C-alpha positions as CSV (number, residue, x, y, z in Angstrom):
1,M,210.6,218.1,171.5
2,P,213.0,216.0,169.4
3,R,216.7,216.7,169.3
4,Y,218.6,216.7,166.0
5,F,222.2,216.6,165.4
6,F,223.8,218.7,162.6
7,N,227.0,216.8,161.5
8,V,229.1,218.4,158.9
9,R,230.7,216.5,156.1
10,H,233.1,218.0,153.5
11,R,232.7,216.4,150.1
12,P,229.9,214.0,150.6
13,G,230.9,210.3,150.1
14,V,234.4,211.0,151.7
15,A,235.4,210.1,155.2
16,G,235.7,212.9,157.7
17,L,232.5,213.8,159.5
18,A,232.6,216.6,162.0
19,R,229.9,215.4,164.6
20,D,227.6,217.7,166.5
21,P,227.9,216.5,170.1
22,E,225.0,218.7,171.5
23,G,222.3,219.0,168.9
24,D,219.4,221.3,168.9
25,E,215.7,220.7,170.0
26,L,213.4,221.5,167.2
27,A,209.7,220.9,166.5
28,D,210.2,218.6,163.4
29,V,212.3,217.8,160.3
30,S,211.0,220.9,158.5
31,A,212.3,223.1,161.3
32,A,215.6,221.2,161.4
33,R,216.1,222.0,157.6
34,K,215.4,225.6,158.2
35,H,217.8,225.7,161.1
36,A,220.4,223.9,159.0
37,L,220.2,226.6,156.3
38,S,220.3,229.4,158.9
39,E,223.5,227.7,160.3
40,V,225.1,227.3,157.0
41,R,224.6,231.0,156.2
42,A,226.2,232.0,159.6
43,M,229.1,229.6,159.1
44,I,230.0,231.0,155.7
45,A,229.8,234.6,156.9
46,R,232.0,233.8,160.0
47,D,234.4,231.7,157.5
48,R,236.5,230.7,160.5
49,L,237.2,227.1,159.4
50,V,240.2,227.9,157.2
51,T,240.5,224.3,156.2
52,I,237.2,224.5,154.2
53,R,238.1,225.9,150.8
54,D,234.7,225.4,149.1
55,W,231.6,225.6,151.3
56,M,229.6,224.3,148.5
57,D,231.3,221.0,148.9
58,C,229.8,220.5,152.3
59,T,226.6,219.0,153.7
60,F,224.8,218.8,156.9
61,E,224.0,215.2,157.7
62,I,221.2,215.6,160.2
63,T,220.5,212.6,162.6
64,D,217.9,212.2,165.4
65,E,218.6,211.1,168.9
66,A,219.1,207.5,168.1
67,G,221.7,208.5,165.6
68,Q,219.6,207.6,162.6
69,P,219.8,209.8,159.5
70,V,216.7,211.9,158.9
71,L,217.9,214.6,156.4
72,T,220.9,215.7,154.3
73,V,221.2,219.4,153.5
74,P,223.8,220.4,151.1
75,F,225.3,223.8,151.8
76,S,224.6,224.8,148.1
77,N,220.9,225.0,149.1
78,T,221.7,228.5,150.5
79,V,222.3,229.6,146.8
80,P,219.3,230.8,144.9
81,G,218.3,228.3,142.3
82,H,220.0,225.4,144.0
83,E,217.3,224.8,146.7
84,E,215.6,221.3,147.0
85,D,211.9,221.2,146.7
């Protein structure tokens, strides 16, 4: 099963990427997207990262085991009406 890494960027296009050192084994990119959205909801609910003032300015930049980008998931996709098709 492939491993995906869920790196968090605050304000896309700006330096400052929090890298995921462990990643998660998931069946495919679709499963990675579902996992990312679930993680976003959990992160916002916990709200322990006090340096993040606006969660909607964050994205998951998901990479594969080779470090290649496979998907970007804006945290705003957790808000009804903002989902990507």
